[in-house]
CSV table of C-alpha atoms in Angstrom, one decimal:
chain,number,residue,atom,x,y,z
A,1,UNK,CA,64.3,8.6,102.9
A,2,UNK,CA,65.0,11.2,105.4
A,3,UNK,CA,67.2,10.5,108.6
A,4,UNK,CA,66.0,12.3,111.7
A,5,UNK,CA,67.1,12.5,115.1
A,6,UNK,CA,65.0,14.0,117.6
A,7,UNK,CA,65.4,14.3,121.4
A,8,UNK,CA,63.1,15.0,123.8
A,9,UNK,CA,63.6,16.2,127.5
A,10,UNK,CA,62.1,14.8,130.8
A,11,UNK,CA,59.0,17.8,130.4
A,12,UNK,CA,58.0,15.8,127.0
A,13,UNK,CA,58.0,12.4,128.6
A,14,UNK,CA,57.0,13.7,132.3
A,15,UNK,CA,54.4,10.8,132.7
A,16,UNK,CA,52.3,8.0,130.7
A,17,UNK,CA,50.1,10.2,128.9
A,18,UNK,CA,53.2,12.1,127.6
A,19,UNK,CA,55.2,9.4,126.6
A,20,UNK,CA,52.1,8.0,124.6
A,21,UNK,CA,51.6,11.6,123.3
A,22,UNK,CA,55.5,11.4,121.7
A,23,UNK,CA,55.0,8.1,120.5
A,24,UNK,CA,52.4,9.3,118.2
A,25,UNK,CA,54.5,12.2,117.2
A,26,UNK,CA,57.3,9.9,116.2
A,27,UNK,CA,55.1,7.3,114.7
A,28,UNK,CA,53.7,10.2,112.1
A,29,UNK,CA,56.7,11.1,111.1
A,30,UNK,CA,58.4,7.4,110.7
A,31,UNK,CA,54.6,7.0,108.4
A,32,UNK,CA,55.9,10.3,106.8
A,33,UNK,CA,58.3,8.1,105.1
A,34,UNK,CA,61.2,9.2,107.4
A,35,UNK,CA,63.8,7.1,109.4
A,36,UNK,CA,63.5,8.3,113.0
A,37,UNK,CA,66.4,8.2,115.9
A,38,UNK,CA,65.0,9.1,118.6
A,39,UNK,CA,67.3,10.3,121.8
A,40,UNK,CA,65.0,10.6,125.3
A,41,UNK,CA,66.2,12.3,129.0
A,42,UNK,CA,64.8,11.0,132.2
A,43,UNK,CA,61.0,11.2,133.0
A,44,UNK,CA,60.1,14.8,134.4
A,45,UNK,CA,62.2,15.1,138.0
A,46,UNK,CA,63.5,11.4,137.8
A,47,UNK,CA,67.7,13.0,137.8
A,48,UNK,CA,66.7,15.0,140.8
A,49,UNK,CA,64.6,12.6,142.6
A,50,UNK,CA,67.7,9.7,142.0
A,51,UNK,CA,70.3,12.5,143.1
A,52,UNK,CA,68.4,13.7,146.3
A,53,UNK,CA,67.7,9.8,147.2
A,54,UNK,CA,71.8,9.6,146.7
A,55,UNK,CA,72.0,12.4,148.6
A,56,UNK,CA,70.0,10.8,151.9
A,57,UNK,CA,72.4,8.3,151.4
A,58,UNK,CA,75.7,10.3,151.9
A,59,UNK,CA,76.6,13.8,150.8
A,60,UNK,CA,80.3,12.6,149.1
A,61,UNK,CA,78.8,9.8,146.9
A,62,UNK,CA,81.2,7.8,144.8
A,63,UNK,CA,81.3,9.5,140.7
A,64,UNK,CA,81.4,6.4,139.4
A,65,UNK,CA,78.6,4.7,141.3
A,66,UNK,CA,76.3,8.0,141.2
A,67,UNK,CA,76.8,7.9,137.2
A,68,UNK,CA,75.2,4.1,137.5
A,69,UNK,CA,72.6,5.7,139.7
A,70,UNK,CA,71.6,8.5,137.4
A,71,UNK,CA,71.3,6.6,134.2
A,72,UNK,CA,68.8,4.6,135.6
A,73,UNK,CA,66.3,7.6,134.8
A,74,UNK,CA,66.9,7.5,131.0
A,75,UNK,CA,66.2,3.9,130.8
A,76,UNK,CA,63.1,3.6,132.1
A,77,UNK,CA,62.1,6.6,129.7
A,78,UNK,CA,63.9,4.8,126.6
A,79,UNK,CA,61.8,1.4,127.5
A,80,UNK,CA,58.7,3.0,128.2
A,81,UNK,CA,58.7,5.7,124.6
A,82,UNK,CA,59.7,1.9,122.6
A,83,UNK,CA,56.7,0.2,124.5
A,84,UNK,CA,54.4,2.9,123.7
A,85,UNK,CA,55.8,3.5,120.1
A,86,UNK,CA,55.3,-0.4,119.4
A,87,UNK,CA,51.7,-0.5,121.0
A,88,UNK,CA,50.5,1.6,117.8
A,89,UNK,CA,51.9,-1.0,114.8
A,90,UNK,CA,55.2,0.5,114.7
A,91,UNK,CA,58.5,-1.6,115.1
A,92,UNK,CA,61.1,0.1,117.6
A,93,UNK,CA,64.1,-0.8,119.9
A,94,UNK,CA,65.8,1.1,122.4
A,95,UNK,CA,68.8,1.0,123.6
A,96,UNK,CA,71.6,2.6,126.2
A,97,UNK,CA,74.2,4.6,125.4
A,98,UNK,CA,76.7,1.3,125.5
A,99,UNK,CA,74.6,-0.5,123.2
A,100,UNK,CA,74.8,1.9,120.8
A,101,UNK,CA,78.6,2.3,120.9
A,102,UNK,CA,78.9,6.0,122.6
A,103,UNK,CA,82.7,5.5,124.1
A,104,UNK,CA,83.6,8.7,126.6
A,105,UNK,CA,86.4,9.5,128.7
A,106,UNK,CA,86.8,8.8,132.6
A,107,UNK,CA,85.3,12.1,133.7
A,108,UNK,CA,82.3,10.7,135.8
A,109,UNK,CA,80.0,13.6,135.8
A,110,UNK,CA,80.8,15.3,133.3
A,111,UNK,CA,82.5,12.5,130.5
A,112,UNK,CA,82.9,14.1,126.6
A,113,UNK,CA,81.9,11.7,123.6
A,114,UNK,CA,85.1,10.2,122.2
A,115,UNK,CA,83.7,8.0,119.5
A,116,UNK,CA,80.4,6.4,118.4
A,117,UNK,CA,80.4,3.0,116.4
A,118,UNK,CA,76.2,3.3,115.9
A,119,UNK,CA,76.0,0.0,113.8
A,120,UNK,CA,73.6,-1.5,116.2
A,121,UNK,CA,71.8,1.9,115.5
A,122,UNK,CA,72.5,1.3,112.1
A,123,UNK,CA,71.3,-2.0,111.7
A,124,UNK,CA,68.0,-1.2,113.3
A,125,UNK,CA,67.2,1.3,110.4
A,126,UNK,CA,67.6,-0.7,108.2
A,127,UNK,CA,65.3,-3.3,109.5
A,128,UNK,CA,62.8,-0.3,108.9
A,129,UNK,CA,63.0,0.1,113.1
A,130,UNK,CA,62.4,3.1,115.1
A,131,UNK,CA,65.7,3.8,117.1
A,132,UNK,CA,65.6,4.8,121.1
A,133,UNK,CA,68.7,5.7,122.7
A,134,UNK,CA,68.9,6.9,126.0
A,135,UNK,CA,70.4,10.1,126.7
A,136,UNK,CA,73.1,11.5,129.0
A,137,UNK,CA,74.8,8.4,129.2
A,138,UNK,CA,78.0,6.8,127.3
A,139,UNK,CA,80.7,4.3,128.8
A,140,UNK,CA,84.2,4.1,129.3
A,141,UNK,CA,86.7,2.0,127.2
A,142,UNK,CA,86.9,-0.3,129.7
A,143,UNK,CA,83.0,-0.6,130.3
A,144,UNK,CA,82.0,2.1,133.1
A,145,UNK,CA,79.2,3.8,132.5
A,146,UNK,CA,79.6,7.5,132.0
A,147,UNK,CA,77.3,10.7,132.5
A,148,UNK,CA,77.8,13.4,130.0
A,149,UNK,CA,76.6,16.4,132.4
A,150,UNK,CA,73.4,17.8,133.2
A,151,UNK,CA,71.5,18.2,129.7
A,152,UNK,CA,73.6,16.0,127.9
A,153,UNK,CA,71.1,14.1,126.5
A,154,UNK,CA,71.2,17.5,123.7
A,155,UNK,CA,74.9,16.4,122.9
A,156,UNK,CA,73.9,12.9,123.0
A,157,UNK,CA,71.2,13.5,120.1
A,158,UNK,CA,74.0,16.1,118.2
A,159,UNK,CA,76.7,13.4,118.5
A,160,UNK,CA,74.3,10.8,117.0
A,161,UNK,CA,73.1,12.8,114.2
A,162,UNK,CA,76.8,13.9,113.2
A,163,UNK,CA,77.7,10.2,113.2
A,164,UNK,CA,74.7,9.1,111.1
A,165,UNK,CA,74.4,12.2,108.6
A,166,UNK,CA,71.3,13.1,109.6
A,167,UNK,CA,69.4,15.3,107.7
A,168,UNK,CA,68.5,17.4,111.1
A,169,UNK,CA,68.4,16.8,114.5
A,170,UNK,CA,65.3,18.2,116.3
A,171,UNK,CA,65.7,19.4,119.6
A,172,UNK,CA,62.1,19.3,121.6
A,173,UNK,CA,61.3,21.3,125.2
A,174,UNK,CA,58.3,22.7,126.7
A,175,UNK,CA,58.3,26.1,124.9
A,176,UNK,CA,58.3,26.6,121.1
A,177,UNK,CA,61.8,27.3,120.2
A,178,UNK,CA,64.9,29.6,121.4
A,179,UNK,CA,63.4,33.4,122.2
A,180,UNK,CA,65.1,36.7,122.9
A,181,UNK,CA,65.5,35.6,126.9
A,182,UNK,CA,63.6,33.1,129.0
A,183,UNK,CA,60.1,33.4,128.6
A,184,UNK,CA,59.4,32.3,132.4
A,185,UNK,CA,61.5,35.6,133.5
A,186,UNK,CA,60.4,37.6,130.4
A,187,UNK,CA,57.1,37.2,129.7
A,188,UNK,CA,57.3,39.1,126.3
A,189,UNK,CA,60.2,37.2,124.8
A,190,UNK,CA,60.1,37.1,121.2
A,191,UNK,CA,60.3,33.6,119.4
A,192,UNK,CA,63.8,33.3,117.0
A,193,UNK,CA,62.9,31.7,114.0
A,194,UNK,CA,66.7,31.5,113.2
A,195,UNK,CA,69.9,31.7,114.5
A,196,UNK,CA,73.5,31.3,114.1
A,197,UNK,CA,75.5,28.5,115.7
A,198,UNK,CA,77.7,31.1,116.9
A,199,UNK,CA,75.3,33.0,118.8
A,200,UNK,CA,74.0,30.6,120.3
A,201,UNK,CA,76.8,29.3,121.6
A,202,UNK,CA,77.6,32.7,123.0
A,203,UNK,CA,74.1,32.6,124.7
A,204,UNK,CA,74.5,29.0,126.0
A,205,UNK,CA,77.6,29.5,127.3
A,206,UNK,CA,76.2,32.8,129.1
A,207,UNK,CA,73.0,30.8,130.8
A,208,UNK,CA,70.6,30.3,128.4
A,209,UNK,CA,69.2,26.6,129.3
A,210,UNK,CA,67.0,26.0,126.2
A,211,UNK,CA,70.4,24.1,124.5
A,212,UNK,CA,73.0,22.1,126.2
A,213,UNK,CA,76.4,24.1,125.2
A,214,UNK,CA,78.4,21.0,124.3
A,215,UNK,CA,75.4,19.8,122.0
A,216,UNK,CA,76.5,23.6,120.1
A,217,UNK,CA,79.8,22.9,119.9
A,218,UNK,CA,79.3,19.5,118.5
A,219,UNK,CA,76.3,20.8,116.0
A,220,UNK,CA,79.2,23.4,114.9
A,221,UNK,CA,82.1,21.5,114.4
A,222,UNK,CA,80.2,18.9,112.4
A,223,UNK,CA,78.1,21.2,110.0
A,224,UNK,CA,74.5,19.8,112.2
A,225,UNK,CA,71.8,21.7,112.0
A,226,UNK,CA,69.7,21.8,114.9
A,227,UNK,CA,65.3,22.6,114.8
A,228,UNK,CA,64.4,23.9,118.9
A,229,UNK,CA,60.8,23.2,118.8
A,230,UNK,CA,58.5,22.0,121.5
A,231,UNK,CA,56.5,18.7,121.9
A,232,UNK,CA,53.4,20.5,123.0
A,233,UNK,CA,52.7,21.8,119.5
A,234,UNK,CA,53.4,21.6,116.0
A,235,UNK,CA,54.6,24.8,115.3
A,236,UNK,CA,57.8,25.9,113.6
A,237,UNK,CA,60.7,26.2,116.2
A,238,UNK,CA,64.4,27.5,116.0
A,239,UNK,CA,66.5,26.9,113.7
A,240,UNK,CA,70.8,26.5,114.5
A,241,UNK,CA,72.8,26.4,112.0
A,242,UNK,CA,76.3,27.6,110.3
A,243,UNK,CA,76.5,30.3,107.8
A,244,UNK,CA,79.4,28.7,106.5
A,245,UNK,CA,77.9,25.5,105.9
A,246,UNK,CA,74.8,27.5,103.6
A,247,UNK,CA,71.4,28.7,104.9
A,248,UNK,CA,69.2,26.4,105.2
A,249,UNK,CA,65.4,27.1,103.9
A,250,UNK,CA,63.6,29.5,106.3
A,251,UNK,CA,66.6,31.0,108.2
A,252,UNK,CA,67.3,34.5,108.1
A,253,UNK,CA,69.9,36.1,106.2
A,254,UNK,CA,70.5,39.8,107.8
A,255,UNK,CA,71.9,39.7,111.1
A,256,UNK,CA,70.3,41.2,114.4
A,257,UNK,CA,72.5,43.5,116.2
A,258,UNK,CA,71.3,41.8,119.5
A,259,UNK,CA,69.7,38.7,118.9
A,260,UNK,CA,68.8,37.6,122.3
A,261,UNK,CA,69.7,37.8,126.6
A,262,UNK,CA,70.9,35.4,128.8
A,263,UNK,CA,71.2,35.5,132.2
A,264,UNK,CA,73.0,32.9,134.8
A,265,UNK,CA,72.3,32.9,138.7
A,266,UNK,CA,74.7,29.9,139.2
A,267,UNK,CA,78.2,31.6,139.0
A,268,UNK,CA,79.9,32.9,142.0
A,269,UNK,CA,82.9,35.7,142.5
A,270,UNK,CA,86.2,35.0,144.2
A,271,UNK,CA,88.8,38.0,145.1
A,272,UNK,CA,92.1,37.1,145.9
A,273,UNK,CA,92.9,40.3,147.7
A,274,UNK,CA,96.3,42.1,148.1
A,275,UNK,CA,98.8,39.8,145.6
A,276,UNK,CA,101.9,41.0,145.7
A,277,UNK,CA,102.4,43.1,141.9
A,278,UNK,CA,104.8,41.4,140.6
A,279,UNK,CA,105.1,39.0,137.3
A,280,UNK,CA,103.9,35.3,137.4
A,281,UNK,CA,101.7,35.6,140.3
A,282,UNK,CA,99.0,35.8,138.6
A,283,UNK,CA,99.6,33.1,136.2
A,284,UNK,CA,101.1,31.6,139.2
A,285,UNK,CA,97.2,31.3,140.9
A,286,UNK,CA,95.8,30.2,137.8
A,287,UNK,CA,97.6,27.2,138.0
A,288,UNK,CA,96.2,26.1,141.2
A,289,UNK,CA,92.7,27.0,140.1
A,290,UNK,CA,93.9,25.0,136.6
A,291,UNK,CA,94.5,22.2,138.9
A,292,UNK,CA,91.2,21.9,140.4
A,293,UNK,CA,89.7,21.4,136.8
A,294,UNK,CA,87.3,24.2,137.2
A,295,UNK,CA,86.2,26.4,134.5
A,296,UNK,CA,87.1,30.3,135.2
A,297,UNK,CA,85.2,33.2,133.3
A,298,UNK,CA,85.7,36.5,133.5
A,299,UNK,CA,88.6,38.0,135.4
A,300,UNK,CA,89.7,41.6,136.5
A,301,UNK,CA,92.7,42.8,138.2
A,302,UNK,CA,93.1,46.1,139.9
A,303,UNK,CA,95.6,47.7,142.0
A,304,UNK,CA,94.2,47.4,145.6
A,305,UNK,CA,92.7,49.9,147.7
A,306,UNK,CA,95.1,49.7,150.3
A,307,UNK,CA,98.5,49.5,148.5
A,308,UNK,CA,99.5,50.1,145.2
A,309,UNK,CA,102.4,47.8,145.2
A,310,UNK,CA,99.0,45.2,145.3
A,311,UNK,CA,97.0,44.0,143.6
A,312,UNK,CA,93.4,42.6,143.9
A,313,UNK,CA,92.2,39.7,141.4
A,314,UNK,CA,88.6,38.8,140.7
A,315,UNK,CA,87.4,35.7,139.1
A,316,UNK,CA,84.0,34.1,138.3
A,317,UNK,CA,83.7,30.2,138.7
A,318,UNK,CA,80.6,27.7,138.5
A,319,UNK,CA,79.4,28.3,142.2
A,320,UNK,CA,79.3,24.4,142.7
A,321,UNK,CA,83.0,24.7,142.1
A,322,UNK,CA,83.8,27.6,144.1
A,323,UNK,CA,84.6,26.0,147.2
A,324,UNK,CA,86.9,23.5,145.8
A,325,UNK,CA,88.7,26.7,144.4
A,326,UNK,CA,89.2,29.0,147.6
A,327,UNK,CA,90.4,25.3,149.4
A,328,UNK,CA,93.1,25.5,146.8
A,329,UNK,CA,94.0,28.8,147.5
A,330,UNK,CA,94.0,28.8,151.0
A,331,UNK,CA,96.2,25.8,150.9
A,332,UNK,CA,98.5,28.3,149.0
A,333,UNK,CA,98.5,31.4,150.6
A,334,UNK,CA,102.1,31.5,152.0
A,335,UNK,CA,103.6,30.5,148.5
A,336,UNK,CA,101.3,33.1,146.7
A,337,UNK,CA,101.4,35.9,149.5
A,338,UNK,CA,97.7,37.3,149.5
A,339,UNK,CA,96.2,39.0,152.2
A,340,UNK,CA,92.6,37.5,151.8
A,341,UNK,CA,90.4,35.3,150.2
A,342,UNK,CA,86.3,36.9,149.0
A,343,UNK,CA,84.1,34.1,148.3
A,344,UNK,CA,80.7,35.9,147.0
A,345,UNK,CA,78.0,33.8,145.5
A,346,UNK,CA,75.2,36.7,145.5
A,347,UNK,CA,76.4,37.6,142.2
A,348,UNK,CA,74.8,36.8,138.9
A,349,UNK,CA,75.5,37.1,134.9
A,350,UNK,CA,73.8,39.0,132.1
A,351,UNK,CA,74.8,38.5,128.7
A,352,UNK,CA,73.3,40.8,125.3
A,353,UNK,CA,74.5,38.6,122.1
A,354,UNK,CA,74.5,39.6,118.7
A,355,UNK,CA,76.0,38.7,115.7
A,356,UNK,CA,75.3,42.4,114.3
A,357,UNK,CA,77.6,43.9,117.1
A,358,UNK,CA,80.2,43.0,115.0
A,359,UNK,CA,79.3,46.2,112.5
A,360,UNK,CA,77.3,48.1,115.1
A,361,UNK,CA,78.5,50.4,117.1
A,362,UNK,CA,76.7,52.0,120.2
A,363,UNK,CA,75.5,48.1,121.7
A,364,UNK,CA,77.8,48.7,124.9
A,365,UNK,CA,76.7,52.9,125.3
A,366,UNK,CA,73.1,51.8,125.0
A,367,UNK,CA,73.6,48.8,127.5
A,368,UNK,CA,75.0,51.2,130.3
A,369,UNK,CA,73.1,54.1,130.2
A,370,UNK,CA,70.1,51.4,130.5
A,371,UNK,CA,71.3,49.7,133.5
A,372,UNK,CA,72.6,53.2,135.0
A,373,UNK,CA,69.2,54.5,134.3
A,374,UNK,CA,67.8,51.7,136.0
A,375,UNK,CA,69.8,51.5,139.1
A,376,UNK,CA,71.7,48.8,138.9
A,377,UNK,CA,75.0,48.3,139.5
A,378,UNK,CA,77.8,46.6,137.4
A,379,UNK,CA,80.9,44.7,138.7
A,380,UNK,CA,82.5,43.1,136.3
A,381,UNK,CA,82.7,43.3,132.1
A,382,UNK,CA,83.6,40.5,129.8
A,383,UNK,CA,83.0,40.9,125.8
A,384,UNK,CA,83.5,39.0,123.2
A,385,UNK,CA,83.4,40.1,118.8
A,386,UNK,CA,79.4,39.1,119.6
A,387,UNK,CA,78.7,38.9,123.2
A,388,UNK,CA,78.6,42.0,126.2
A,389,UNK,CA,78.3,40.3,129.5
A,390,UNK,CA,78.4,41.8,133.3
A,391,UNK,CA,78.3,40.6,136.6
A,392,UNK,CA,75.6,42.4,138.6
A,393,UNK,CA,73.9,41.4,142.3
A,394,UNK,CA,71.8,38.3,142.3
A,395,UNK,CA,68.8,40.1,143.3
A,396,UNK,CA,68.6,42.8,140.6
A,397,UNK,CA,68.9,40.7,137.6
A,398,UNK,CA,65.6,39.9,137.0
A,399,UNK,CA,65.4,43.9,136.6
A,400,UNK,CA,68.6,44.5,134.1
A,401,UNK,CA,67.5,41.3,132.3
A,402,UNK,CA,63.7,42.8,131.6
A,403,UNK,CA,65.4,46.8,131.4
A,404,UNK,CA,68.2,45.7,128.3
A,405,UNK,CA,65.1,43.2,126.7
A,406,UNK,CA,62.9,46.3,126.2
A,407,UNK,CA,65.9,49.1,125.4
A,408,UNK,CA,67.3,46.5,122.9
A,409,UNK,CA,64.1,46.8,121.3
A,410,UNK,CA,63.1,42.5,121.7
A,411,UNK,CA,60.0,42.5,123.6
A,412,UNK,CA,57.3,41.4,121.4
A,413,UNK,CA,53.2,42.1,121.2
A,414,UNK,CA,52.5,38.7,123.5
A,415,UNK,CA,53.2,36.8,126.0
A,416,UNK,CA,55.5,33.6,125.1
A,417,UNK,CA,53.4,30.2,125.8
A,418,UNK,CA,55.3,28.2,128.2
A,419,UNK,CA,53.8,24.4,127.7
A,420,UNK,CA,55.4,23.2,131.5
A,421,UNK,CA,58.3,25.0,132.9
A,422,UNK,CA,61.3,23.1,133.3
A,423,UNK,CA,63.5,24.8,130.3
A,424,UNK,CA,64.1,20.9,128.5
């Protein structure tokens, strides 16, 4: 028999009639002659609703006790999907992410997977049971309960599949796999019917929201290949896999020279202006943003406009996490010997990815000239062996994202079907 895992996001189990809807997807394929794992998020809105009721409660809530609140959402969902799934003649159990053994770190908010036991998981399968495991959710080794991050039910479903050598672990959302950008800002976007784990790392890690980033990493380092298809429809989806690990059957062999666009709106720009150009000062504030546990992207230094014994630096950070940063660096300022602090959160990211750009040249010419021909303005360049991304203004990237998708050549005959609209 055949082990599965398949997750499915709050847009799949938004309300009754969906829930009953995936039961009888899951119950076909357990009748298939399939063992079935099954990893659920939160009904529709539920992590919003919870998070603005916390919100009305205080604006600083306590990480641990908001992580209590939030997983709330996921067990409803979990009880619900196993109620349904049993109502049609099939035997299931759900469980939480303690139950099943899913130990994390002590990063409330954000916690990583350490280890997963899965015997009670286990056990249940081979009682001929239909697993349910709710997502986004894991505990501390000393019984906390943990929140892996916004979309973490993805990692939750990866991690589980690694652990139980799963033969795939399907990934469903409200559209019908992973296209060439977001079909709600491109309406033209092309369905992928295969991609690299690589690339779609690059185009996670750049915005895309179809696939949680740490459920890539995981997939990669563990050889799991991941099917992106939607619950709306039985159509073929995405496949993610690694070349290394073999192709499997359907997957595409040559490699695009760009594959697909992402774009994110939630970063923000901070310019530590005037620095004194000298060496270790740089490394010297990267330290303090170090400290504040925030993720930095792309960076550029240049002499300053005012003096040339100066220097300006320009960094990109989560815009959630900005503040936190310029607090730092305020608290600094003597010790560092800056001028001024910028704090712009009008910016946003674009990002081509290819695995082709490797062997192609001409991907960055062709990217310029389109956006210069266009209008738009670019502030800042990162690349990577795959990936070109810039920081433009907020309010022109819905332009350079639908300029680069038709002068890379991705728009496709028609429009992408969009089953609801929340991207999971």
């Amino acid at each position: 028999m055949a082990l599965i895992v398949q997750k499915y996001g709050g847009s799949s189990v938004a309300d009754a009639n969906s829930i009953k809807r995936v039961a009888k997807r899951i119950v076909e394929t357990s009748r298939a002659g399939n063992h079935v794992v099954v990893v659920v998020s939160a009904m529709g809105d539920t992590t919003d609703e919870l998070q603005d009721l916390a919100n009305e409660i205080t604006p600083l809530q306590d990480p641990r006790e908001l992580d209590m609140l939030l997983t709330a959402g996921e067990r409803i969902s979990m009880a619900l999907l196993a109620m349904a799934i049993k109502s049609m003649g099939s035997d299931a159990v759900s469980y939480t992410g303690e139950q099943v053994g899913i130990v994390t770190d002590e990063k409330h908010g954000s916690a990583k997977i350490q280890r997963i036991s899965a015997d009670r998981v286990r056990e249940a399968l081979d009682n001929d049971a239909i697993v349910i495991v709710a997502g986004f959710q894991g505990t501390t080794a000393t019984g906390d309960v943990t929140t892996l991050g916004r979309g973490g039910s993805d990692t939750t479903a990866v991690a589980l599949a690694a652990v139980l050598h799963a033969d795939v672990c399907e990934i469903y959302t409200d559209v019908d796999g992973v296209f060439t950008a977001d079909p709600r800002q491109v309406p033209l976007a092309r369905k992928i019917n295969s991609i690299t784990s690589e690339e779609m790392l690059e185009l996670a890690a750049a915005g895309a929201k179809v696939l949680h980033l740490r459920a890539v990493e995981f997939a990669r380092r563990h050889g799991v290949t991941i099917h992106v298809r939607s619950s709306f429809s039985n159509q073929q989806g995405t496949l993610v896999f690694d070349p290394e690990k073999g192709y499997p059957e359907g997957a595409t062999v040559e490699e695009s020279i760009v594959t697909g666009i992402a774009v994110d709106q939630n970063d923000a720009k901070i310019t530590v202006v005037g620095v004194p150009d000298a060496p270790g000062r740089a490394a010297q504030i990267f330290e303090i943003v170090g400290a504040t546990n925030v993720n930095v992207d792309m960076i550029v230094q240049n002499v300053s406009a005012n003096d040339t014994k100066r220097t300006d630096i320009s960094f990109t950070v989560p815009m959630q996490d900005g503040p936190a940063v310029v607090t730092a660096l305020r608290a600094a300022e003597s010790a560092i010997g800056y001028e001024s602090l910028q704090f712009d959160d009008q910016i946003a990211k674009i990002a081509v990815v290819g695995a082709g750009m490797r062997t192609n040249a001409g991907v960055a010419t062709k990217l310029f000239k389109a956006l210069f021909e266009a209008g738009i303005n670019i502030e800042m360049i990162s690349t990577s062996e795959i990936r070109i991304s810039v920081v433009t203004r907020a309010d022109m990237v819905a332009k350079a994202q639908q300029v680069l998708h038709t002068a890379f050549e991705l728009d496709g005959a028609d429009e992408a079907v969009v089953y609801a609209g929340t991207g999971r």
